[in-house]
Amino acid sequence: MSFRKDFLWGGATAANQCEGGYNEGQRGLANVDVIPTGADRRKVITGQRKMLDFEDGYFYPAKEAIDMYHHYKEDIALFGEMGFKTYRLSIGWTRIFPNGDEEQPNEEGLKFYEDLFKECHKYGIEPLVTITHFDCPIHLIKEYGGWRNRKMIDFYEKLVRVLFDRYKGLVKYWLTFNEINMILHAPFLGAGLVFEEGENQEQVKYQAAHHELVASALATKIAHEVDPENQVGCMLAAGSYYPYSCNPKDVWESVKGNRGNYFLIDVQSRGAYPPYALKELEHKGVVIEMEAGDSDILKDNTVDFISFSYYASRVAADENSGVEKTAGNLFPTIKNPYLETSEWGWQIDPLGLRITMNDLFDRYQKPLFIVENGLGAVDEVMDDGTINDDYRISYLKAHLQAMKNAVEEDGVDLMGYTSWGCIDLVSAGTGEMKKRYGFIYVDRDNEGKGTLKRSRKKSFEWYKQVIASNGENLD
């Protein structure tokens, strides 16, 4: 059993990390626009520092990013040159509804994505569209409190109806929310949540998550009604938890870590809150307010496939063990003494991808789609203009081999693979440009300076041959 003949090889980006043009085409302001670089970035991301507009003394990298708004034809041509079968991108909510609660959508925004999707099809590239990649209109945060308010479901439903109707025949692969489990770790970034002093933050986060779960189920329902060819997936920040040792306390912590990671995906994939989650909420004193019909909506509209990001495995230990920690995807994890780390402290674990794939497939028995994986690293442009990113090739080769083993030896059903940041973009965690993931170099620095010139890295030609061989040639 090798990769499917129609295996979807490609790359992934997010509008807020590459698009720019924040004030063009009648686009409105979103939470992702007002997250600055510097010491306050994490405070804003987690909802501990209120920032709902641009403030003096800060740099906001999403304003311009790599200006794909004006360069998308050039960029998609490069993706076509690599042989992409799919391109994962996201919709900027405020391009379609600038405030989020308008009666009619913004035609300029709709036309922009229509043209972009048609450009993809020109090269035989299927768009894989994330409806919400952390975007939330600032107006909806100020007026309604973001996803803490149930009215957000109505605004989201209006958005998806417009998208499914307008892009019928152009897009058939959809993701409802990017890394939905991040709402519990990065609530402003994930759901536009800003907390007041003394507020029960756990109650707010889980209530907001419930609203997103209902919205996701409704989107799945509408997608299938508008076009039976539509396939809708959920998306989580994945990476299985290992116990730090064989101490049963460490093993139990790893079980709890995985449950916490899978909780929301359990609902999207199985159609109900799992018993362990209900007990966990009870212990936290969290009471989810549900309306009549919520349970049926969740039950009757589960996703078609499971998509996920994988950058590293994680480690769990008894809270009294005093073990060392290291960086991870927006939140820290315990340092695994058997693994090397990237320049940003992320643990490199190719076998962990195979383990995670098996854990997910065993749990859900639905097709999987790896929609983010890659290495953030500093790239050096040589005097002759070449960029020899052998470290990136080595990282990806090891992960693709593990992915291949999961398919060929373990029987995991995998739809496709999109490498994260296929073109250099702004880092979500740090706001930096020097933390590069792409096969394509963009001349832009951490202060927003540079020509924006696009250049092929050594990994460009390597990934091109991987795709051409359908994963048979990884050398």
Tab-separated table of C-alpha atoms in Angstrom:
chain	number	residue	atom	x	y	z
A	1	MET	CA	0.000	0.000	0.000
A	2	SER	CA	1.694	3.195	-1.208
A	3	PHE	CA	0.411	6.751	-1.460
A	4	ARG	CA	-2.851	7.216	-3.333
A	5	LYS	CA	-2.510	8.060	-7.024
A	6	ASP	CA	-4.491	11.218	-6.286
A	7	PHE	CA	-2.375	12.050	-3.208
A	8	LEU	CA	-2.551	15.783	-2.543
A	9	TRP	CA	1.009	17.089	-2.304
A	10	GLY	CA	1.378	20.792	-1.697
A	11	GLY	CA	2.092	23.610	0.701
A	12	ALA	CA	0.248	25.683	3.282
A	13	THR	CA	-0.038	29.326	4.320
A	14	ALA	CA	-2.448	31.527	6.275
A	15	ALA	CA	-3.869	34.836	5.094
A	16	ASN	CA	-2.782	36.725	8.202
A	17	GLN	CA	0.822	35.525	7.849
A	18	CYS	CA	1.379	36.156	4.155
A	19	GLU	CA	-1.387	38.210	2.545
A	20	GLY	CA	-0.831	41.761	3.786
A	21	GLY	CA	-2.981	44.463	2.187
A	22	TYR	CA	-4.727	44.861	5.532
A	23	ASN	CA	-6.494	48.083	4.467
A	24	GLU	CA	-7.030	47.359	0.759
A	25	GLY	CA	-10.109	46.157	-1.071
A	26	GLN	CA	-12.377	47.505	1.719
A	27	ARG	CA	-11.008	44.905	4.128
A	28	GLY	CA	-11.817	45.430	7.811
A	29	LEU	CA	-9.573	45.119	10.854
A	30	ALA	CA	-9.094	41.687	12.469
A	31	ASN	CA	-7.541	40.374	15.679
A	32	VAL	CA	-4.632	38.902	13.701
A	33	ASP	CA	-3.705	42.380	12.426
A	34	VAL	CA	-3.174	43.926	15.867
A	35	ILE	CA	-0.785	41.346	17.353
A	36	PRO	CA	2.616	43.058	17.556
A	37	THR	CA	6.154	41.752	17.719
A	38	GLY	CA	8.063	42.086	20.956
A	39	ALA	CA	7.476	41.338	24.624
A	40	ASP	CA	3.728	41.994	24.545
A	41	ARG	CA	3.003	39.583	21.681
A	42	ARG	CA	2.298	36.550	23.868
A	43	LYS	CA	0.247	38.636	26.314
A	44	VAL	CA	-1.975	39.774	23.445
A	45	ILE	CA	-2.223	36.264	21.967
A	46	THR	CA	-3.403	34.850	25.308
A	47	GLY	CA	-5.910	37.618	25.970
A	48	GLN	CA	-4.047	39.007	28.997
A	49	ARG	CA	-3.168	42.297	27.256
A	50	LYS	CA	-6.019	44.112	25.521
A	51	MET	CA	-5.037	45.435	22.094
A	52	LEU	CA	-7.909	46.022	19.680
A	53	ASP	CA	-6.236	48.600	17.452
A	54	PHE	CA	-2.769	49.675	16.398
A	55	GLU	CA	-0.798	51.453	19.110
A	56	ASP	CA	2.269	53.676	18.836
A	57	GLY	CA	5.622	52.076	19.515
A	58	TYR	CA	4.797	48.629	18.125
A	59	PHE	CA	5.485	46.848	14.843
A	60	TYR	CA	2.582	44.854	13.382
A	61	PRO	CA	3.985	42.372	10.840
A	62	ALA	CA	0.605	41.169	9.489
A	63	LYS	CA	-0.126	44.601	8.023
A	64	GLU	CA	2.041	43.858	4.985
A	65	ALA	CA	3.500	40.386	5.692
A	66	ILE	CA	4.976	39.219	2.333
A	67	ASP	CA	2.307	41.109	0.345
A	68	MET	CA	0.838	38.033	-1.336
A	69	TYR	CA	-2.217	40.237	-1.910
A	70	HIS	CA	-0.301	41.747	-4.818
A	71	HIS	CA	2.061	38.831	-5.565
A	72	TYR	CA	-0.291	35.825	-5.572
A	73	LYS	CA	0.022	35.173	-9.319
A	74	GLU	CA	3.808	35.035	-9.073
A	75	ASP	CA	3.632	32.840	-5.971
A	76	ILE	CA	1.096	30.390	-7.386
A	77	ALA	CA	3.185	30.091	-10.562
A	78	LEU	CA	6.092	28.976	-8.372
A	79	PHE	CA	3.821	26.461	-6.613
A	80	GLY	CA	2.797	25.203	-10.040
A	81	GLU	CA	6.442	24.870	-11.030
A	82	MET	CA	6.999	22.625	-8.012
A	83	GLY	CA	4.062	20.510	-9.132
A	84	PHE	CA	1.676	21.238	-6.256
A	85	LYS	CA	-1.529	19.216	-6.373
A	86	THR	CA	-3.074	21.350	-3.655
A	87	TYR	CA	-2.475	24.688	-1.954
A	88	ARG	CA	-3.787	25.226	1.541
A	89	LEU	CA	-4.687	28.848	2.216
A	90	SER	CA	-7.154	30.699	4.379
A	91	ILE	CA	-9.889	33.250	3.925
A	92	GLY	CA	-9.463	36.623	5.602
A	93	TRP	CA	-12.909	36.946	7.226
A	94	THR	CA	-12.733	40.752	7.096
A	95	ARG	CA	-12.160	40.698	3.332
A	96	ILE	CA	-15.606	39.128	2.967
A	97	PHE	CA	-17.413	40.880	5.827
A	98	PRO	CA	-15.259	43.854	6.946
A	99	ASN	CA	-17.065	44.189	10.279
A	100	GLY	CA	-18.429	40.672	10.426
A	101	ASP	CA	-22.103	41.551	10.883
A	102	GLU	CA	-22.978	43.233	7.571
A	103	GLU	CA	-26.041	42.106	5.650
A	104	GLN	CA	-24.145	41.858	2.353
A	105	PRO	CA	-20.597	40.656	1.677
A	106	ASN	CA	-17.813	42.761	0.210
A	107	GLU	CA	-17.605	42.038	-3.518
A	108	GLU	CA	-13.966	43.152	-3.766
A	109	GLY	CA	-12.941	40.517	-1.235
A	110	LEU	CA	-14.997	37.805	-2.896
A	111	LYS	CA	-13.506	38.636	-6.279
A	112	PHE	CA	-9.956	38.543	-4.886
A	113	TYR	CA	-10.326	34.943	-3.705
A	114	GLU	CA	-12.241	33.930	-6.815
A	115	ASP	CA	-9.347	35.136	-8.951
A	116	LEU	CA	-6.852	33.422	-6.661
A	117	PHE	CA	-8.708	30.087	-6.859
A	118	LYS	CA	-8.907	30.337	-10.639
A	119	GLU	CA	-5.169	31.010	-10.738
A	120	CYS	CA	-4.639	27.787	-8.756
A	121	HIS	CA	-6.757	25.774	-11.184
A	122	LYS	CA	-4.734	27.186	-14.082
A	123	TYR	CA	-1.835	25.096	-12.752
A	124	GLY	CA	-3.934	22.079	-11.788
A	125	ILE	CA	-3.834	22.988	-8.095
A	126	GLU	CA	-6.839	22.183	-5.890
A	127	PRO	CA	-7.401	24.866	-3.222
A	128	LEU	CA	-7.698	23.553	0.333
A	129	VAL	CA	-9.377	26.412	2.160
A	130	THR	CA	-9.351	27.127	5.882
A	131	ILE	CA	-12.429	29.214	6.589
A	132	THR	CA	-11.047	30.667	9.814
A	133	HIS	CA	-7.295	30.585	10.439
A	134	PHE	CA	-7.521	32.483	13.746
A	135	ASP	CA	-9.241	35.476	12.074
A	136	CYS	CA	-11.944	37.321	14.015
A	137	PRO	CA	-13.219	40.776	13.007
A	138	ILE	CA	-12.311	43.444	15.584
A	139	HIS	CA	-15.842	44.840	15.385
A	140	LEU	CA	-17.241	41.489	16.538
A	141	ILE	CA	-14.792	41.482	19.453
A	142	LYS	CA	-15.696	45.011	20.531
A	143	GLU	CA	-19.430	44.642	19.996
A	144	TYR	CA	-20.021	41.022	21.007
A	145	GLY	CA	-16.933	39.808	22.862
A	146	GLY	CA	-15.737	37.447	20.135
A	147	TRP	CA	-16.600	33.756	20.329
A	148	ARG	CA	-17.772	34.000	23.942
A	149	ASN	CA	-21.029	35.254	22.398
A	150	ARG	CA	-23.386	32.764	20.748
A	151	LYS	CA	-24.283	35.352	18.093
A	152	MET	CA	-20.920	34.522	16.518
A	153	ILE	CA	-22.446	31.289	15.230
A	154	ASP	CA	-24.894	33.302	13.127
A	155	PHE	CA	-22.155	35.523	11.710
A	156	TYR	CA	-20.025	32.485	10.890
A	157	GLU	CA	-22.979	30.728	9.270
A	158	LYS	CA	-23.537	33.735	7.022
A	159	LEU	CA	-19.852	33.719	6.080
A	160	VAL	CA	-19.785	30.041	5.143
A	161	ARG	CA	-23.016	30.234	3.134
A	162	VAL	CA	-21.487	33.013	1.052
A	163	LEU	CA	-18.237	31.068	0.585
A	164	PHE	CA	-19.856	27.749	-0.346
A	165	ASP	CA	-22.246	29.393	-2.802
A	166	ARG	CA	-19.721	31.694	-4.437
A	167	TYR	CA	-16.921	29.139	-4.796
A	168	LYS	CA	-18.948	26.086	-5.733
A	169	GLY	CA	-16.931	24.260	-8.387
A	170	LEU	CA	-13.750	26.132	-7.462
A	171	VAL	CA	-13.183	24.713	-3.968
A	172	LYS	CA	-14.155	21.291	-2.666
A	173	TYR	CA	-11.783	20.824	0.292
A	174	TRP	CA	-12.582	22.916	3.367
A	175	LEU	CA	-11.358	23.206	6.968
A	176	THR	CA	-13.650	24.931	9.448
A	177	PHE	CA	-11.239	26.203	12.140
A	178	ASN	CA	-7.460	26.109	12.195
A	179	GLU	CA	-5.975	24.314	15.214
A	180	ILE	CA	-9.245	24.560	17.133
A	181	ASN	CA	-7.577	23.234	20.293
A	182	MET	CA	-5.427	26.385	20.414
A	183	ILE	CA	-8.425	28.281	21.765
A	184	LEU	CA	-7.478	26.856	25.165
A	185	HIS	CA	-3.859	28.106	24.933
A	186	ALA	CA	-4.105	31.255	22.783
A	187	PRO	CA	-7.667	32.523	23.283
A	188	PHE	CA	-7.322	35.965	21.671
A	189	LEU	CA	-5.598	34.510	18.627
A	190	GLY	CA	-7.986	31.546	18.505
A	191	ALA	CA	-11.301	33.188	19.312
A	192	GLY	CA	-10.932	36.921	19.861
A	193	LEU	CA	-11.176	36.544	23.649
A	194	VAL	CA	-9.941	39.290	25.963
A	195	PHE	CA	-10.371	38.651	29.679
A	196	GLU	CA	-11.505	41.055	32.359
A	197	GLU	CA	-9.889	41.053	35.789
A	198	GLY	CA	-11.300	38.330	38.017
A	199	GLU	CA	-13.165	36.632	35.180
A	200	ASN	CA	-13.460	32.821	35.121
A	201	GLN	CA	-11.244	32.319	32.096
A	202	GLU	CA	-11.826	28.547	31.874
A	203	GLN	CA	-15.585	29.086	31.661
A	204	VAL	CA	-15.176	31.661	28.906
A	205	LYS	CA	-12.752	29.536	26.865
A	206	TYR	CA	-14.820	26.364	26.944
A	207	GLN	CA	-18.044	28.226	26.202
A	208	ALA	CA	-16.373	29.883	23.224
A	209	ALA	CA	-15.090	26.487	22.120
A	210	HIS	CA	-18.647	25.117	22.245
A	211	HIS	CA	-19.815	27.939	19.997
A	212	GLU	CA	-17.047	27.108	17.518
A	213	LEU	CA	-17.979	23.417	17.615
A	214	VAL	CA	-21.607	24.174	16.795
A	215	ALA	CA	-20.507	26.589	14.061
A	216	SER	CA	-18.201	23.924	12.608
A	217	ALA	CA	-20.997	21.345	12.532
A	218	LEU	CA	-23.337	23.832	10.854
A	219	ALA	CA	-20.661	24.624	8.264
A	220	THR	CA	-20.259	20.905	7.547
A	221	LYS	CA	-24.015	20.554	7.114
A	222	ILE	CA	-24.271	23.557	4.784
A	223	ALA	CA	-21.221	22.492	2.736
A	224	HIS	CA	-22.781	19.108	2.007
A	225	GLU	CA	-26.141	20.678	1.154
A	226	VAL	CA	-24.641	23.231	-1.241
A	227	ASP	CA	-22.416	20.700	-3.016
A	228	PRO	CA	-22.293	16.952	-2.210
A	229	GLU	CA	-18.747	16.985	-3.630
A	230	ASN	CA	-17.550	19.186	-0.773
A	231	GLN	CA	-15.318	17.513	1.807
A	232	VAL	CA	-14.977	19.180	5.189
A	233	GLY	CA	-12.304	18.525	7.774
A	234	CYS	CA	-11.495	19.571	11.308
A	235	MET	CA	-7.962	20.638	12.213
A	236	LEU	CA	-5.908	20.299	15.388
A	237	ALA	CA	-2.424	21.139	16.577
A	238	ALA	CA	-1.242	17.556	17.001
A	239	GLY	CA	1.709	15.772	18.528
A	240	SER	CA	1.264	12.783	20.793
A	241	TYR	CA	2.241	13.031	24.455
A	242	TYR	CA	4.892	10.620	25.715
A	243	PRO	CA	5.241	9.839	29.426
A	244	TYR	CA	8.521	11.246	30.744
A	245	SER	CA	9.211	7.900	32.401
A	246	CYS	CA	7.483	4.581	33.095
A	247	ASN	CA	6.365	5.951	36.453
A	248	PRO	CA	2.592	5.376	36.340
A	249	LYS	CA	2.068	8.993	37.392
A	250	ASP	CA	3.923	10.159	34.265
A	251	VAL	CA	1.977	7.707	32.113
A	252	TRP	CA	-1.294	9.016	33.505
A	253	GLU	CA	-0.229	12.600	32.792
A	254	SER	CA	0.420	11.623	29.169
A	255	VAL	CA	-3.081	10.121	28.940
A	256	LYS	CA	-4.537	13.370	30.258
A	257	GLY	CA	-2.372	15.403	27.884
A	258	ASN	CA	-3.614	13.491	24.856
A	259	ARG	CA	-7.216	13.716	26.018
A	260	GLY	CA	-6.889	17.469	26.395
A	261	ASN	CA	-5.511	17.653	22.878
A	262	TYR	CA	-8.225	15.462	21.338
A	263	PHE	CA	-11.225	16.771	23.285
A	264	LEU	CA	-12.589	19.179	20.660
A	265	ILE	CA	-11.700	16.873	17.762
A	266	ASP	CA	-13.585	14.062	19.519
A	267	VAL	CA	-16.698	16.240	19.300
A	268	GLN	CA	-16.153	17.189	15.649
A	269	SER	CA	-15.359	13.613	14.599
A	270	ARG	CA	-17.630	11.555	16.837
A	271	GLY	CA	-20.497	13.999	17.292
A	272	ALA	CA	-20.685	14.295	21.090
A	273	TYR	CA	-18.766	15.413	24.144
A	274	PRO	CA	-16.804	12.392	25.431
A	275	PRO	CA	-17.462	11.297	29.040
A	276	TYR	CA	-13.912	12.136	30.170
A	277	ALA	CA	-14.375	15.718	28.920
A	278	LEU	CA	-17.698	16.139	30.697
A	279	LYS	CA	-16.059	14.986	33.941
A	280	GLU	CA	-13.100	17.308	33.379
A	281	LEU	CA	-15.427	20.272	32.873
A	282	GLU	CA	-17.329	19.286	36.010
A	283	HIS	CA	-14.087	19.233	38.014
A	284	LYS	CA	-13.144	22.658	36.629
A	285	GLY	CA	-16.558	24.051	37.600
A	286	VAL	CA	-17.312	24.826	33.969
A	287	VAL	CA	-20.944	24.651	32.869
A	288	ILE	CA	-21.440	24.707	29.095
A	289	GLU	CA	-24.600	26.553	28.129
A	290	MET	CA	-26.217	24.622	25.303
A	291	GLU	CA	-29.356	25.394	23.360
A	292	ALA	CA	-31.969	22.843	22.326
A	293	GLY	CA	-30.761	21.187	19.167
A	294	ASP	CA	-27.024	21.634	19.774
A	295	SER	CA	-26.541	17.938	20.506
A	296	ASP	CA	-28.331	16.927	17.295
A	297	ILE	CA	-26.342	19.407	15.197
A	298	LEU	CA	-23.080	17.996	16.550
A	299	LYS	CA	-24.226	14.382	16.189
A	300	ASP	CA	-25.540	14.665	12.639
A	301	ASN	CA	-22.727	16.698	11.083
A	302	THR	CA	-19.374	15.140	11.832
A	303	VAL	CA	-16.385	15.949	9.628
A	304	ASP	CA	-15.289	13.939	6.599
A	305	PHE	CA	-11.597	13.854	7.464
A	306	ILE	CA	-9.118	14.767	10.200
A	307	SER	CA	-6.438	17.312	9.360
A	308	PHE	CA	-3.642	18.348	11.662
A	309	SER	CA	-0.382	20.186	12.117
A	310	TYR	CA	2.654	18.298	13.348
A	311	TYR	CA	5.887	19.947	14.390
A	312	ALA	CA	6.899	17.921	17.427
A	313	SER	CA	5.826	15.315	19.918
A	314	ARG	CA	5.225	16.329	23.527
A	315	VAL	CA	6.167	14.981	26.935
A	316	ALA	CA	4.099	14.745	30.106
A	317	ALA	CA	5.258	14.232	33.677
A	318	ASP	CA	3.917	14.363	37.193
A	319	GLU	CA	3.644	18.019	38.184
A	320	ASN	CA	6.056	17.523	41.084
A	321	SER	CA	8.866	16.068	38.954
A	322	GLY	CA	10.631	19.405	38.333
A	323	VAL	CA	11.720	18.484	34.801
A	324	GLU	CA	13.173	20.937	32.272
A	325	LYS	CA	10.895	22.564	29.673
A	326	THR	CA	11.462	23.750	26.116
A	327	ALA	CA	9.555	25.691	23.452
A	328	GLY	CA	6.720	24.322	21.318
A	329	ASN	CA	3.908	25.388	19.010
A	330	LEU	CA	2.674	28.456	20.960
A	331	PHE	CA	3.094	26.734	24.321
A	332	PRO	CA	6.017	25.012	26.091
A	333	THR	CA	6.499	21.285	26.670
A	334	ILE	CA	8.798	19.144	28.770
A	335	LYS	CA	12.222	18.604	27.216
A	336	ASN	CA	12.727	15.117	25.795
A	337	PRO	CA	16.352	14.084	26.483
A	338	TYR	CA	16.364	11.794	23.430
A	339	LEU	CA	15.587	14.514	20.878
A	340	GLU	CA	17.463	17.357	19.228
A	341	THR	CA	15.844	20.779	19.029
A	342	SER	CA	15.546	23.464	16.358
A	343	GLU	CA	16.982	26.976	16.657
A	344	TRP	CA	13.731	27.960	18.375
A	345	GLY	CA	13.785	25.070	20.842
A	346	TRP	CA	11.198	22.923	19.052
A	347	GLN	CA	11.927	19.211	19.470
A	348	ILE	CA	12.615	17.313	16.252
A	349	ASP	CA	10.909	13.910	16.228
A	350	PRO	CA	10.154	12.325	12.824
A	351	LEU	CA	9.066	9.020	14.376
A	352	GLY	CA	6.645	11.051	16.471
A	353	LEU	CA	4.774	11.894	13.273
A	354	ARG	CA	4.223	8.196	12.582
A	355	ILE	CA	3.124	7.669	16.172
A	356	THR	CA	0.734	10.630	15.993
A	357	MET	CA	-0.726	9.429	12.680
A	358	ASN	CA	-1.393	5.993	14.139
A	359	ASP	CA	-2.911	7.456	17.296
A	360	LEU	CA	-5.283	9.639	15.271
A	361	PHE	CA	-6.254	6.963	12.761
A	362	ASP	CA	-6.794	4.339	15.447
A	363	ARG	CA	-8.954	6.798	17.391
A	364	TYR	CA	-11.160	8.129	14.582
A	365	GLN	CA	-10.955	5.693	11.644
A	366	LYS	CA	-11.334	8.588	9.220
A	367	PRO	CA	-8.932	9.736	6.487
A	368	LEU	CA	-6.098	11.958	7.718
A	369	PHE	CA	-4.562	15.017	6.068
A	370	ILE	CA	-1.263	16.504	7.258
A	371	VAL	CA	-1.767	20.203	6.562
A	372	GLU	CA	1.207	21.667	8.453
A	373	ASN	CA	4.721	20.335	8.997
A	374	GLY	CA	8.054	22.039	8.596
A	375	LEU	CA	11.232	23.456	10.073
A	376	GLY	CA	11.605	27.085	11.090
A	377	ALA	CA	15.241	28.080	10.543
A	378	VAL	CA	17.502	31.012	9.680
A	379	ASP	CA	18.447	30.869	5.989
A	380	GLU	CA	21.589	32.472	4.582
A	381	VAL	CA	21.630	33.923	1.070
A	382	MET	CA	25.038	33.269	-0.483
A	383	ASP	CA	26.916	35.792	-2.608
A	384	ASP	CA	25.702	34.086	-5.781
A	385	GLY	CA	22.084	34.224	-4.556
A	386	THR	CA	21.759	30.533	-3.704
A	387	ILE	CA	20.172	29.303	-0.467
A	388	ASN	CA	21.481	25.892	0.541
A	389	ASP	CA	18.916	24.732	3.096
A	390	ASP	CA	20.111	21.131	3.424
A	391	TYR	CA	18.920	21.141	7.060
A	392	ARG	CA	15.358	21.700	5.853
A	393	ILE	CA	15.653	18.913	3.283
A	394	SER	CA	17.003	16.592	5.980
A	395	TYR	CA	14.156	17.465	8.361
A	396	LEU	CA	11.439	17.026	5.729
A	397	LYS	CA	12.966	13.863	4.303
A	398	ALA	CA	12.918	12.197	7.727
A	399	HIS	CA	9.321	13.255	8.375
A	400	LEU	CA	8.123	12.170	4.934
A	401	GLN	CA	9.776	8.787	5.432
A	402	ALA	CA	7.948	8.389	8.746
A	403	MET	CA	4.720	9.448	7.026
A	404	LYS	CA	5.357	6.922	4.269
A	405	ASN	CA	5.948	4.163	6.822
A	406	ALA	CA	2.653	4.974	8.518
A	407	VAL	CA	0.856	4.568	5.177
A	408	GLU	CA	2.741	1.611	3.708
A	409	GLU	CA	3.450	-0.425	6.835
A	410	ASP	CA	0.686	0.602	9.246
A	411	GLY	CA	-2.195	1.103	6.810
A	412	VAL	CA	-3.021	4.675	7.794
A	413	ASP	CA	-5.386	6.304	5.286
A	414	LEU	CA	-3.744	9.600	4.294
A	415	MET	CA	-5.228	12.076	1.805
A	416	GLY	CA	-2.331	14.462	1.423
A	417	TYR	CA	0.517	16.511	2.829
A	418	THR	CA	1.060	20.272	2.750
A	419	SER	CA	4.343	21.596	4.069
A	420	TRP	CA	3.889	24.641	6.289
A	421	GLY	CA	5.069	27.995	5.034
A	422	CYS	CA	5.887	26.736	1.555
A	423	ILE	CA	6.858	30.337	0.907
A	424	ASP	CA	8.511	32.315	3.713
A	425	LEU	CA	5.955	34.116	5.859
A	426	VAL	CA	5.485	35.775	9.250
A	427	SER	CA	5.797	33.411	12.223
A	428	ALA	CA	2.548	33.122	14.187
A	429	GLY	CA	4.339	32.524	17.466
A	430	THR	CA	7.021	35.205	17.326
A	431	GLY	CA	6.037	37.537	14.480
A	432	GLU	CA	9.493	37.084	12.949
A	433	MET	CA	10.451	36.715	9.308
A	434	LYS	CA	13.868	35.227	10.057
A	435	LYS	CA	12.138	32.041	11.276
A	436	ARG	CA	11.723	30.709	7.760
A	437	TYR	CA	9.938	27.550	6.621
A	438	GLY	CA	9.656	27.964	2.878
A	439	PHE	CA	10.969	26.441	-0.315
A	440	ILE	CA	10.790	30.013	-1.613
A	441	TYR	CA	12.803	32.782	0.032
A	442	VAL	CA	11.188	36.212	0.423
A	443	ASP	CA	13.459	39.221	0.890
A	444	ARG	CA	11.846	40.622	4.013
A	445	ASP	CA	13.287	41.080	7.515
A	446	ASN	CA	11.843	41.281	11.017
A	447	GLU	CA	11.327	45.045	10.704
A	448	GLY	CA	9.408	44.771	7.430
A	449	LYS	CA	12.341	45.889	5.278
A	450	GLY	CA	13.341	44.276	1.996
A	451	THR	CA	12.508	44.083	-1.676
A	452	LEU	CA	9.981	41.202	-1.370
A	453	LYS	CA	11.869	39.433	-4.164
A	454	ARG	CA	11.093	35.711	-4.367
A	455	SER	CA	13.987	33.218	-4.757
A	456	ARG	CA	14.071	29.434	-5.025
A	457	LYS	CA	15.949	27.600	-2.261
A	458	LYS	CA	17.733	24.285	-2.748
A	459	SER	CA	14.704	22.578	-1.155
A	460	PHE	CA	12.536	23.892	-4.015
A	461	GLU	CA	13.998	21.420	-6.514
A	462	TRP	CA	14.079	18.655	-3.897
A	463	TYR	CA	10.359	18.964	-3.113
A	464	LYS	CA	9.604	19.183	-6.822
A	465	GLN	CA	11.111	15.713	-7.363
A	466	VAL	CA	9.333	14.332	-4.286
A	467	ILE	CA	5.997	15.373	-5.770
A	468	ALA	CA	6.882	14.156	-9.273
A	469	SER	CA	7.679	10.692	-7.869
A	470	ASN	CA	4.587	10.663	-5.603
A	471	GLY	CA	6.889	10.311	-2.615
A	472	GLU	CA	8.985	7.460	-3.992
A	473	ASN	CA	12.140	9.570	-4.386
A	474	LEU	CA	13.024	11.328	-1.133
A	475	ASP	CA	16.769	11.687	-1.830
